[in-house]
Structures are given as C-alpha cells and as structure tokens.
Coordinates of C-alpha atoms and ligand atoms in Angstrom, one line a residue:
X15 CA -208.2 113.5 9.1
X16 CA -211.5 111.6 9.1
X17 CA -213.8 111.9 6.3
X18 CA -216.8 114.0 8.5
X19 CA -219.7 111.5 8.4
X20 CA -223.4 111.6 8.7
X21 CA -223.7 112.7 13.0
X22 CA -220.5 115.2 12.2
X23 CA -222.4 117.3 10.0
X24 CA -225.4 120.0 11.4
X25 CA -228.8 119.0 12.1
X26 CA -231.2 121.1 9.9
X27 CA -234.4 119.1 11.6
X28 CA -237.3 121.8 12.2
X29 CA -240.1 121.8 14.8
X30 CA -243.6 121.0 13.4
X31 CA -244.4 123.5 15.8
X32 CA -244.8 127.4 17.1
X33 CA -241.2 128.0 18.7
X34 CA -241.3 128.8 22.5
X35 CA -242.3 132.5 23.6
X36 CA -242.3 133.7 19.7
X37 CA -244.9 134.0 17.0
X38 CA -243.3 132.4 14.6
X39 CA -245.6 130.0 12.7
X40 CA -244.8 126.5 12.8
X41 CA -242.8 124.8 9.7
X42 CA -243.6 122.8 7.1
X43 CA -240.5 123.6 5.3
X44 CA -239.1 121.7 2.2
X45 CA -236.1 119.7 3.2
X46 CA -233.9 118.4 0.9
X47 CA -231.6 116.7 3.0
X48 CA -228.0 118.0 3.8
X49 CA -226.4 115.6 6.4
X50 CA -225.5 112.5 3.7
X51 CA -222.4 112.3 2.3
X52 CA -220.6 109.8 -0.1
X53 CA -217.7 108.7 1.9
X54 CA -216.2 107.1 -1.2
X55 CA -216.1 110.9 -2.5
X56 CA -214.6 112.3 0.4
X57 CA -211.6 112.3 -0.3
X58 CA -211.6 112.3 -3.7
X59 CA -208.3 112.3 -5.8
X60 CA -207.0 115.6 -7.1
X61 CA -208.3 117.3 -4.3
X62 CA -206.5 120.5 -3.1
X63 CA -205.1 119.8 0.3
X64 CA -206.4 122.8 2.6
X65 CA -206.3 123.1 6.3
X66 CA -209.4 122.0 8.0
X67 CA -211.7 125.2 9.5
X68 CA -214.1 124.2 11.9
X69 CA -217.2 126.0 11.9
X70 CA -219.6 124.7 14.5
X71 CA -220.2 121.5 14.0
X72 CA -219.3 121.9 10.3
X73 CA -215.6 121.5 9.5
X74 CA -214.9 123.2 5.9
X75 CA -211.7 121.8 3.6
X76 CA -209.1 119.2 5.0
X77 CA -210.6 116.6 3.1
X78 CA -214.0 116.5 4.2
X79 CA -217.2 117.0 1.8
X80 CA -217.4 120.4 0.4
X81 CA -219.6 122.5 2.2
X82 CA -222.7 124.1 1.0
X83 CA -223.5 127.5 2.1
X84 CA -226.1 130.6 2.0
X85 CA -227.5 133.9 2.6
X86 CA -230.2 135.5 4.1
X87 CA -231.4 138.6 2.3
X88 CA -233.9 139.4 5.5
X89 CA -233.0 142.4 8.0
X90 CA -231.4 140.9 10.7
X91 CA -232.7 142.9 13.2
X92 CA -235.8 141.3 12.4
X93 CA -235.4 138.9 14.6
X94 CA -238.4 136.7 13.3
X95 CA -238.4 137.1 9.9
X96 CA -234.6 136.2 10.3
X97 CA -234.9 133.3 11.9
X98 CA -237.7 132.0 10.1
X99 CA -235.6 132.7 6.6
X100 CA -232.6 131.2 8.4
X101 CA -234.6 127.8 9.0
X102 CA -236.2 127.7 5.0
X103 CA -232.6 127.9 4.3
X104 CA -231.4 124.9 6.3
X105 CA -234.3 122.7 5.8
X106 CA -233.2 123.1 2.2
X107 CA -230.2 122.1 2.9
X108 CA -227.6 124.8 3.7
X109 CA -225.3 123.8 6.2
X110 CA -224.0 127.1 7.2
X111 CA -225.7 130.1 7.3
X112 CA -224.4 133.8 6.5
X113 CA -226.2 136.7 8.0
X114 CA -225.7 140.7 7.5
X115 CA -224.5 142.4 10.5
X116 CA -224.7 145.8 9.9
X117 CA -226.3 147.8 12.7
X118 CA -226.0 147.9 16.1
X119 CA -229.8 146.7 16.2
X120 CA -228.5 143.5 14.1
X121 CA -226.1 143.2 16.4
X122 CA -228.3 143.3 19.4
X123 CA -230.5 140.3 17.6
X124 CA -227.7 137.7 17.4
X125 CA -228.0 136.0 20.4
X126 CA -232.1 136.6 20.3
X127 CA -231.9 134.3 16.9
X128 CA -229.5 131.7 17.9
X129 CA -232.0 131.2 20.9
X130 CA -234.8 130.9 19.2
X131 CA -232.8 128.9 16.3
X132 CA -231.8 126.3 18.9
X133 CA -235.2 126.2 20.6
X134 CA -236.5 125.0 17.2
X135 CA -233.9 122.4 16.9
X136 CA -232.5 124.5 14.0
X137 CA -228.1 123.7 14.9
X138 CA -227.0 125.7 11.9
X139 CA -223.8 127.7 12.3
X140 CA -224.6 131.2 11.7
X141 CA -221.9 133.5 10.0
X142 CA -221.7 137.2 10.7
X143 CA -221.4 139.3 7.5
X144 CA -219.5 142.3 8.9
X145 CA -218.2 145.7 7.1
X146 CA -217.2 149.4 8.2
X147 CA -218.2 148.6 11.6
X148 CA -217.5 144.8 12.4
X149 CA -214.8 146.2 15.2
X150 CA -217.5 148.0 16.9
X151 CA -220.2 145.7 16.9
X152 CA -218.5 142.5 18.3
X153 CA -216.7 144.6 20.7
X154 CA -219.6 146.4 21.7
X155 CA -222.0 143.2 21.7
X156 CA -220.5 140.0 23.0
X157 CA -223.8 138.2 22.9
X158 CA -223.2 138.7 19.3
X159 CA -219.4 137.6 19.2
X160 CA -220.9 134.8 21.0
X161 CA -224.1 133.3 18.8
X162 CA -221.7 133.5 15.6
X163 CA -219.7 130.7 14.7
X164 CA -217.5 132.6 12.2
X165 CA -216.9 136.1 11.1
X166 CA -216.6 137.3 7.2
X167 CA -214.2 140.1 7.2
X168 CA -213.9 141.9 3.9
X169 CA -210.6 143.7 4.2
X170 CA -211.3 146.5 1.8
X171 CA -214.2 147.3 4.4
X172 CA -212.7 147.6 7.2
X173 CA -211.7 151.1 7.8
X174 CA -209.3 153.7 5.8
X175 CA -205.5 154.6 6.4
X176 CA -204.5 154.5 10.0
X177 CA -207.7 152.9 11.4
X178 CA -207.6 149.9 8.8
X179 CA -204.8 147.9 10.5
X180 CA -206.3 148.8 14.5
X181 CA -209.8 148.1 13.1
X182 CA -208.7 144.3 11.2
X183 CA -206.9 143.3 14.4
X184 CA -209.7 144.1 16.7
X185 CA -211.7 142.0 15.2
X186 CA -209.1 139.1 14.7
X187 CA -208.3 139.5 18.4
X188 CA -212.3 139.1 19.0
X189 CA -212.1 135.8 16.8
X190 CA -209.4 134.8 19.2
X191 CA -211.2 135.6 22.3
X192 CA -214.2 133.6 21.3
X193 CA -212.6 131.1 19.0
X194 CA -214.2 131.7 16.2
X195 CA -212.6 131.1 12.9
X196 CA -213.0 134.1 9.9
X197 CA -213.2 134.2 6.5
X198 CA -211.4 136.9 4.7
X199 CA -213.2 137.6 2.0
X200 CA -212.2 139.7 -0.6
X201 CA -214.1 141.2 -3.4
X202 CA -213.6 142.9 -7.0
X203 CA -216.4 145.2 -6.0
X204 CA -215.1 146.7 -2.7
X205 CA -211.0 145.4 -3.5
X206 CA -208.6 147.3 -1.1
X207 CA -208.1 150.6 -2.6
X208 CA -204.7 151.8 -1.4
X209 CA -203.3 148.3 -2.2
X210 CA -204.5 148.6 -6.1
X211 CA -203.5 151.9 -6.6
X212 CA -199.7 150.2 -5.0
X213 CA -200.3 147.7 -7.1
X214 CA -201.0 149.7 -10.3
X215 CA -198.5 152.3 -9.9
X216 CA -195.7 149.7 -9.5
X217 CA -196.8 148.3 -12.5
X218 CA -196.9 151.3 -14.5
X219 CA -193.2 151.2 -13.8
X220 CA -192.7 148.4 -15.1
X221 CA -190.7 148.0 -18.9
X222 CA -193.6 145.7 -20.0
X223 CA -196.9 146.2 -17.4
X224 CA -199.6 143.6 -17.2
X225 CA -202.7 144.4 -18.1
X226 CA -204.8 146.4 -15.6
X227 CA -207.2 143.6 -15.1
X228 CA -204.3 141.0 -14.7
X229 CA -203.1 143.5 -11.8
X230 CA -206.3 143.6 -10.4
X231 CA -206.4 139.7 -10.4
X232 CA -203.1 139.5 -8.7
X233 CA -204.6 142.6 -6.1
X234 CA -207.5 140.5 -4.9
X235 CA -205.2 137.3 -4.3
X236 CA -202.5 139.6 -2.6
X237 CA -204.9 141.4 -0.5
X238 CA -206.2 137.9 0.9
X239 CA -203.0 136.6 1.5
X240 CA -201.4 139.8 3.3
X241 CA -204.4 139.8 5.0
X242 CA -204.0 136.3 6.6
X243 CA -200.7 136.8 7.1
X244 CA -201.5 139.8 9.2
X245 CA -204.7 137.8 11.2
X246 CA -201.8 135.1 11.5
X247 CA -199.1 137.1 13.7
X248 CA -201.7 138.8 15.4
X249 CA -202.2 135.3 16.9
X250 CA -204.8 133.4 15.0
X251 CA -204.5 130.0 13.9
X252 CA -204.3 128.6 10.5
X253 CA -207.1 126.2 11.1
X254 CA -209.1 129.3 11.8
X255 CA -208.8 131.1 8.4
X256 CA -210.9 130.4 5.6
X257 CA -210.4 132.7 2.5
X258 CA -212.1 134.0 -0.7
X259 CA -211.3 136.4 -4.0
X260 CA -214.4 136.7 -5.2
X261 CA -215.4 138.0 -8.7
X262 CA -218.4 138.5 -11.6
X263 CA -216.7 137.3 -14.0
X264 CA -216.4 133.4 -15.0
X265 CA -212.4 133.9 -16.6
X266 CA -211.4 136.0 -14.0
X267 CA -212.8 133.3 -11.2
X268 CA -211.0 130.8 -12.5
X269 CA -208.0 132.5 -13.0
X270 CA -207.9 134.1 -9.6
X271 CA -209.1 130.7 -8.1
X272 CA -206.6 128.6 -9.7
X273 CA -203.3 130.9 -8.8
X274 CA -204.9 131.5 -4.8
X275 CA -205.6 127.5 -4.6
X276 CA -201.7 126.9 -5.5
X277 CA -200.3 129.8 -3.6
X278 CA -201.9 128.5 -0.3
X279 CA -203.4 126.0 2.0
X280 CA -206.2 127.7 3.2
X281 CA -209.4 126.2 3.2
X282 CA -211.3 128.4 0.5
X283 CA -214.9 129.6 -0.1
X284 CA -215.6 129.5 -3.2
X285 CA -218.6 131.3 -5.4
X286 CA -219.2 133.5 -8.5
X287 CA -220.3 137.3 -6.8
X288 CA -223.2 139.0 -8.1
X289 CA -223.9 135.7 -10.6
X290 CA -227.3 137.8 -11.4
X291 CA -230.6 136.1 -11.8
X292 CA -232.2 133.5 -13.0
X293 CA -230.6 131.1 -15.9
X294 CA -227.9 133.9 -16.1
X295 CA -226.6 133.2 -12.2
X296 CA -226.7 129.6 -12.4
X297 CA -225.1 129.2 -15.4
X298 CA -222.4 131.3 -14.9
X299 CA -222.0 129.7 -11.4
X300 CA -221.9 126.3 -12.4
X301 CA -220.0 127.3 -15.7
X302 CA -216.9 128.8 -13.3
X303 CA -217.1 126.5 -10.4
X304 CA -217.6 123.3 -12.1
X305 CA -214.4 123.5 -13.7
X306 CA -212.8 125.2 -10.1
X307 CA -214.4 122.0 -8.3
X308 CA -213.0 119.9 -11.0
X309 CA -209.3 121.0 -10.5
X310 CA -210.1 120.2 -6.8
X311 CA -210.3 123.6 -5.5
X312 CA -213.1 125.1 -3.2
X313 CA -214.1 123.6 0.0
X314 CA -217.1 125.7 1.1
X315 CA -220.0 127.1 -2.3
X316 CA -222.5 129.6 -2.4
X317 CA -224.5 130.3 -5.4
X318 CA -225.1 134.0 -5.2
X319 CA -228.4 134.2 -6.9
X320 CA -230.5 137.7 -7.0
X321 CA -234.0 136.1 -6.8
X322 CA -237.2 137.3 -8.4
X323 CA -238.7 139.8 -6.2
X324 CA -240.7 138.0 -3.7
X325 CA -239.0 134.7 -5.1
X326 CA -237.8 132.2 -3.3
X327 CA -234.2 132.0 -1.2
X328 CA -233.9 128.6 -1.1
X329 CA -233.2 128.5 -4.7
X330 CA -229.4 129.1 -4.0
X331 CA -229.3 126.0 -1.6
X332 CA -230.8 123.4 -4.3
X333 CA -228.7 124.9 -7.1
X334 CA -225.5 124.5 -5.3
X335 CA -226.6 121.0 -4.0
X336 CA -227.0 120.2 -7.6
X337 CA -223.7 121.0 -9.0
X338 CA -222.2 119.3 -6.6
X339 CA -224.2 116.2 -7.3
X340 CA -224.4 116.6 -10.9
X341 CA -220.7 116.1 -10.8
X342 CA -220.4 113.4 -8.6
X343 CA -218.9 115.3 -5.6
X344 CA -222.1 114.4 -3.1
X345 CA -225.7 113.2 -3.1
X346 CA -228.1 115.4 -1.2
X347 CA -231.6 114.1 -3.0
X348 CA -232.0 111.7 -5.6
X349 CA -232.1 113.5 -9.2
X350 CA -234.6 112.7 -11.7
X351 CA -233.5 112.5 -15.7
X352 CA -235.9 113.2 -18.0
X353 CA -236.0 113.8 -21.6
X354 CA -236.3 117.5 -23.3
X355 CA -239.5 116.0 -25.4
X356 CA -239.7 116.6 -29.1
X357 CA -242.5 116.3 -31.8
X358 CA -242.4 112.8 -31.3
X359 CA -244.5 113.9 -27.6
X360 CA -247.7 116.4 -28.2
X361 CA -248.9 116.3 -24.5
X362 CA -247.2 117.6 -21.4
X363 CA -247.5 114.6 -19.5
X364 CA -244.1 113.6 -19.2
X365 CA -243.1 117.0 -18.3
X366 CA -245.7 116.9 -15.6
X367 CA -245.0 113.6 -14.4
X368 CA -241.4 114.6 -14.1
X369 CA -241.6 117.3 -11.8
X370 CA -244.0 115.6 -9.9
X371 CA -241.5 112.9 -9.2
X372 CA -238.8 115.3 -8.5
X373 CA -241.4 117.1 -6.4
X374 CA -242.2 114.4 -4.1
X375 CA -238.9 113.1 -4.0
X376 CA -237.4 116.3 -2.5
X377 CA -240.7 116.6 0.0
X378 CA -240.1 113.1 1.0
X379 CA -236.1 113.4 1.8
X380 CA -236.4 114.9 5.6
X381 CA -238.4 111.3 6.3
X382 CA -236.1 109.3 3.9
X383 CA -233.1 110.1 5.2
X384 CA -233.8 109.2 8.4
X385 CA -235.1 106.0 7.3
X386 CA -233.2 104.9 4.6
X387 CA -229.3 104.6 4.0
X388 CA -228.0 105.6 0.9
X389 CA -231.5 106.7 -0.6
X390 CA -230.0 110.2 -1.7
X391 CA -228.1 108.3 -4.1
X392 CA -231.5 106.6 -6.5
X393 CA -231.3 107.8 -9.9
X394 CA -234.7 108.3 -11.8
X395 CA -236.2 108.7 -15.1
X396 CA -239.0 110.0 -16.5
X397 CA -238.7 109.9 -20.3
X398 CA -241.2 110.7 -23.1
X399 CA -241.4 107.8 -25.6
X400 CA -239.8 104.6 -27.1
X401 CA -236.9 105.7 -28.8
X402 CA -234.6 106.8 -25.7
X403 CA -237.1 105.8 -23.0
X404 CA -236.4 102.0 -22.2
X405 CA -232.5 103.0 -22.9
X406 CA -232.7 105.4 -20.8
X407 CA -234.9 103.9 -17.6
X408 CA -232.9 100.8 -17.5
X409 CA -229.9 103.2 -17.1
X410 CA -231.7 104.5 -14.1
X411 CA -232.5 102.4 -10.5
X412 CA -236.3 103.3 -11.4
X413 CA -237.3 104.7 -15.0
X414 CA -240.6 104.7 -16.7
X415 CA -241.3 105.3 -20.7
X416 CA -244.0 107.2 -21.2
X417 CA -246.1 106.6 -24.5
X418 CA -244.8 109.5 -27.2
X419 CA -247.3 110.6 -29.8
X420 CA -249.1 107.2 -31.7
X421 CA -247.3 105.2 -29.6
X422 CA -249.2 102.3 -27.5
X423 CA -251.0 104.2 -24.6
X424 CA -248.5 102.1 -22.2
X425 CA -245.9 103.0 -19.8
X426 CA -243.4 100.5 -19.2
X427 CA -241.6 100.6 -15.7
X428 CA -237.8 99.3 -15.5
X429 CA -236.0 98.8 -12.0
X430 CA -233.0 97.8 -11.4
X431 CA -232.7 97.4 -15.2
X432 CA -235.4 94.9 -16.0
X433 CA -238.7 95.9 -17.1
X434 CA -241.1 95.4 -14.4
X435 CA -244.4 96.2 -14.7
X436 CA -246.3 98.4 -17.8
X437 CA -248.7 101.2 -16.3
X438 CA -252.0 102.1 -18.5
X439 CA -254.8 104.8 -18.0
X440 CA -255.6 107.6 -15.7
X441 CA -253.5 107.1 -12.4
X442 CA -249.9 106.3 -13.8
X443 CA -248.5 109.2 -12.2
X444 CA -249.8 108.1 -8.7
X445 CA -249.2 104.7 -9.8
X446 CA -245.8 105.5 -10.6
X447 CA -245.2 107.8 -7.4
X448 CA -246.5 104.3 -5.3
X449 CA -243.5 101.8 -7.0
X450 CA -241.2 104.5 -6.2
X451 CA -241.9 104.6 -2.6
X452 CA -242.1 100.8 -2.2
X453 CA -238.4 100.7 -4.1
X454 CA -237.1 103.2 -1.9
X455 CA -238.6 101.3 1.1
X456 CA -237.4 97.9 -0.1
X457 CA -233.8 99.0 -1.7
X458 CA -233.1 101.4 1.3
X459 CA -234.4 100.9 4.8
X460 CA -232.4 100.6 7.4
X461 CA -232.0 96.8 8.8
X462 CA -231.1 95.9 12.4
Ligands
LIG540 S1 -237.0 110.2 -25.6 FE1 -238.5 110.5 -27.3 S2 -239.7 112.3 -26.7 FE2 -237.9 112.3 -25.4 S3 -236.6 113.7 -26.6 FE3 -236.1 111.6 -27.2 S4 -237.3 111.2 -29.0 FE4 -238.2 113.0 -28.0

C-alpha cells in the first residue's frame, strides 16, 4: 500500500468568510498545518502491520502516517456552535473529527453540519460518538448515517441482555448499508458488565487466579475482539474495523495495548482516557503513548485533555501533533528549542522571544504550507546566553544566542550552522522574526 501523501490527506482550509445562509462569523482560525507528512517516516521500521481503514479521505493504519484525531465538547445539536468548534479543531490540525451523538435532536443536526462544514471548505471526516441509543438514531435518521464517515460503538453501551446483540448488529448492518467503517471502542469506565463478571467468576475458579485488574485487562481486550468478530460475520469487512481498549491508567495502557496490538491486525485508536488536565493529561498521555508509538503500535491518537473551563479545545490537537513530531513520527509545524534559562539570564526576553517565534511560526503554517515544501520540518532555537547558545543554534536550521546576564548586549544569529549576522538593540525580536521568514522563503519555496 502507498504511503498516503500530501492531496490523500483532508483539507482543513477555512473560508475567511460568513458561511452561506448561517450566522456563523467568519474565521481567522489558527492553523497549524495537518496535510504534510514525512514520506521517509511512513513506513517506518517496527511498525505494527494493521489493516488499512478508510475514513473519508483519511485512511488510518496500513502503513500510512498515524492519524491525529479529536473531540468536540459542544452540544451537537447546536448546530453552529458545532460546526464552528469542528472547524477550530481542524484548522489546528485534526484530521478527523469525533462528535457526541446522543439525542435525537443531535441526530437531526448531522447532515445540517456536514452542509455547512462543506460549504466552508471545511472536508473533515466527522465521527459519530454513539451509546444506549446508536441503533435508534441511525436507523431513525439516515441523513445522519449519511454525514458520518465512521461510527464509535462502545460495546458495553449498547444495550443489556437480550437487546445487546439485536442492538450491536443494527448498527453494524447500518455501517454496511452506508459503508462506513466503526470503531469499537471499548472502555475501563463503561467495560461490558456481563462479560467481566464471566470473566471474574471463571477466574475465581481457577487454582491460582490472576489478579482482578489483570482480568479486567484481559476483559477489555476480549470484549474488543469478540466484538469484531461478531461485526465480522454479521458481514463487515476487516478494512472497516478500527478498535480501541482504552484506559486511565499509564501501566495498564501499555499493557493492554501491547497484548491487543499482537493478538490482532486491526488498525487501532490509540489514547490515554480521562488523561485529566493540564501538565497531568499530557504527561500521562505522552508518558503511555510514546512508548506504545515506539513499539510501533497505534495508528489513529487522541489526547483526551479536560480543558480549563472556558479554555481552549484545540489544545488536544497541538499536543498530539507534538508527540508525534517530538519523536520523529511526522512534522506538522516547525518546533522551536529553547533553553529553560537559569541565573545566568535575569530578563524574560528570551522566554518572550521564544514564544513569539513559536507564535508566528504556527500562525504562519496555513500560508507556508501552501508555499513552501518541506517547511514543517525547520528546526529553531531561541536560547538564553553563551554557554549553550551558539552550540545549540548551530544545531538548529535558524538559532539565535541571546545575551545572558553581563554578557555583550549582542545576539548572534546562526543558519544553516554558520554564524550569520549579530542582532543589537530594540527590534531583535522583529529583526529576528524578518531572517526567519526570508530563510523559510529562500530554503523552502516551491520552484517550477
Ligand atoms: S543556555 Fe545559558 S541561560 Fe540557557 S539554561 Fe543554559 S546556561 Fe542558562
């Protein structure tokens, strides 16, 4: 299979405009860029092999770049407000989209939002989030079967006893219908109750039970895999079944991860539940998938982040984009390195001039990376005085050494490895700002 290159992968281009026949304001959104890959990367050694899933234009596992993917925390029956977080999301970078489907009046909104989605030039695949009642709804609602590129189908959600089965396999048969693939996604939180009790009591019997978390472990993976086994000879394809076990805990994800990944082909989803907020969620995230993603496993992430209230959605997006490029799976933006400063800096104007590059560098990428190849790949530094600075910049396509405390008020810049100019005075953050455009427009445009 093909490594999925830059015109396979969803456009997340937004109107600087009001979108036809709504109120919706017109967008000025951050972008970060989510289209580039690294080819070299694609198929990187010691890879799981999983079966490729198409999803819209989006193809998850198989060998092509691992996915990034979100949330919206919005009501979906606010149609607006939906589709307006929807487009934040993938101007950030998200290149699929999951969305709670929980109502009938969420339901009824699907096809309204994909409209007005597409209208904007917004060609992210949506994902229906569906529990209790998913049977209901895309039977009931086929614009809604329809605007949704895949379904998640938790199967500890889908009904009790009797109705479990009947309610699982109308909506696989609805996947079928419509060709849609699903993800099965099971979760500690809402695990199949009948199955662990099974699960428990036949260990109990045991001469030397496991452990009860062990035995829940082993639950989550068993419930996945029975569960695409039943979604299977109910008549849907392999390449139409993504799955995921997910869990709060960092051990337990990479212990349940590790034994799914080997037990299957798959294509998997892959993300820490409930990581919390702040520091807490994205360290544990990239604490337990970094070492998944090393092993090869995952083929889809999302960074399940609880932002601060009123705080800002898109912060799963960039996180996830940055473990992935942190480790060298894919470039989305270029990064900026900087220094932690010491006593040997008494100003903040390294720190400032850091996230100023880092800033303008992510505001720039929707115009870069239609402009210039490769750009997501320029490494930057910002550092804080002489005794890492030079070391570090010249390590970097475009670094500057800022002066640290009795140092020469002078800022050396080094490109490409060679000190190039020094910057004094007032201006040297816009000064500096300047020779990284002109790099990036000399290093990086496109030629005929
Ligand atoms: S580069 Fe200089 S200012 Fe930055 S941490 Fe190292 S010694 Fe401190």
């Amino acid at each position: 299979m093909q490594p999925a290159r830059h015109s396979d992968l969803p456009s997340t281009d937004l109107p600087g405009t009001d979108l036809p026949g709504t109120d919706l304001p017109g967008t000025d959104l951050p972008g970060t860029g989510s289209e580039t890959v690294s080819p070299e990367v694609v198929n990187a050694p010691g890879r799981r092999q999983s079966i490729g899933v198409k999803v819209g234009a989006v193809t998850i596992g198989g060998g092509h770049p691992i996915v990034v993917q979100s949330m919206t925390n919005t009501d979906t029956a606010d149609a607006l407000g939906t589709v307006r977080q929807v487009q934040a999301l993938a101007a950030a970078g998200s290149e699929l989209v999951r969305i709670t489907v929980n109502t009938e009046e969420a339901a009824r909104q699907i096809g309204r939002i994909r409209e007005l989605l597409d209208a904007a030039g917004c060609r992210v695949p949506l994902i229906g989030d569906f529990h209790y009642n998913g049977h209901l709804l895309l039977t009931r609602y086929p614009e809604c079967a329809e605007g949704l590129a895949k379904y998640r189908i938790n199967p500890g959600n889908v009904g009790f006893k009797h109705k479990r089965d009947s309610q699982f396999a109308t909506m696989i048969e609805t996947a079928i219908r419509y060709d849609r693939p699903v993800r099965i996604g099971v979760n500690w939180g809402s695990l199949d109750g009948e199955l662990l009790t099974r699960m428990m009591d036949e260990n109990a019997r045991l001469s030397e039970p496991r452990d009860a978390r062990e035995v829940t472990r082993e639950a989550l993976i068993v419930s996945a895999l029975e569960s695409a086994r039943r979604a299977e000879a109910i008549g849907l394809a392999r390449d139409h079944i993504v799955l995921s076990c997910k869990v709060s805990g960092v051990q337990d994800l990479i212990a349940v991860y590790a034994d799914l990944g080997a037990r299957c082909d798959y294509a998997l989803h892959l993300g820490l539940t409930e990581a919390g907020m702040g520091s807490k969620g994205i360290v544990a995230s990239a604490a337990g998938l970094a070492i998944l993603l090393q092993q090869g496993i995952g083929d889809t992430i999302r960074i399940s982040l609880t932002p601060e209230p009123g705080g800002d959605r898109t912060t799963e997006v960039i996180v996830a984009q940055e473990i992935l490029q942190t480790m060298g799976f894919r470039s989305f933006t270029p990064l900026v390195t900087a220094c932690p400063g010491c006593g040997r800096t008494t100003s903040t104007v390294f720190q400032e001039l850091a996230d100023k590059i880092q800033s303008f560098v992510r505001s720039q990428m929707p115009i870069w990376r239609e402009r210039y190849t490769g750009v997501e790949d320029m490494s930057l530094a910002v550092m804080g005085c002489v005794v890492n600075g030079p070391g570090e910049s010249k390590h970097a396509d475009i670094g500057i050494s800022l002066p640290g405390t009795g140092e020469v008020p002078a800022a050396p810049v080094f490109i490409d490895g060679e000190k190039a100019m020094t910057l004094r005075g007032e201006g040297i953050a816009e000064e500096f700002q300047r020779i990284v455009e002109e790099y990036v427009e000399r290093r990086y445009a496109r030629r005929a």
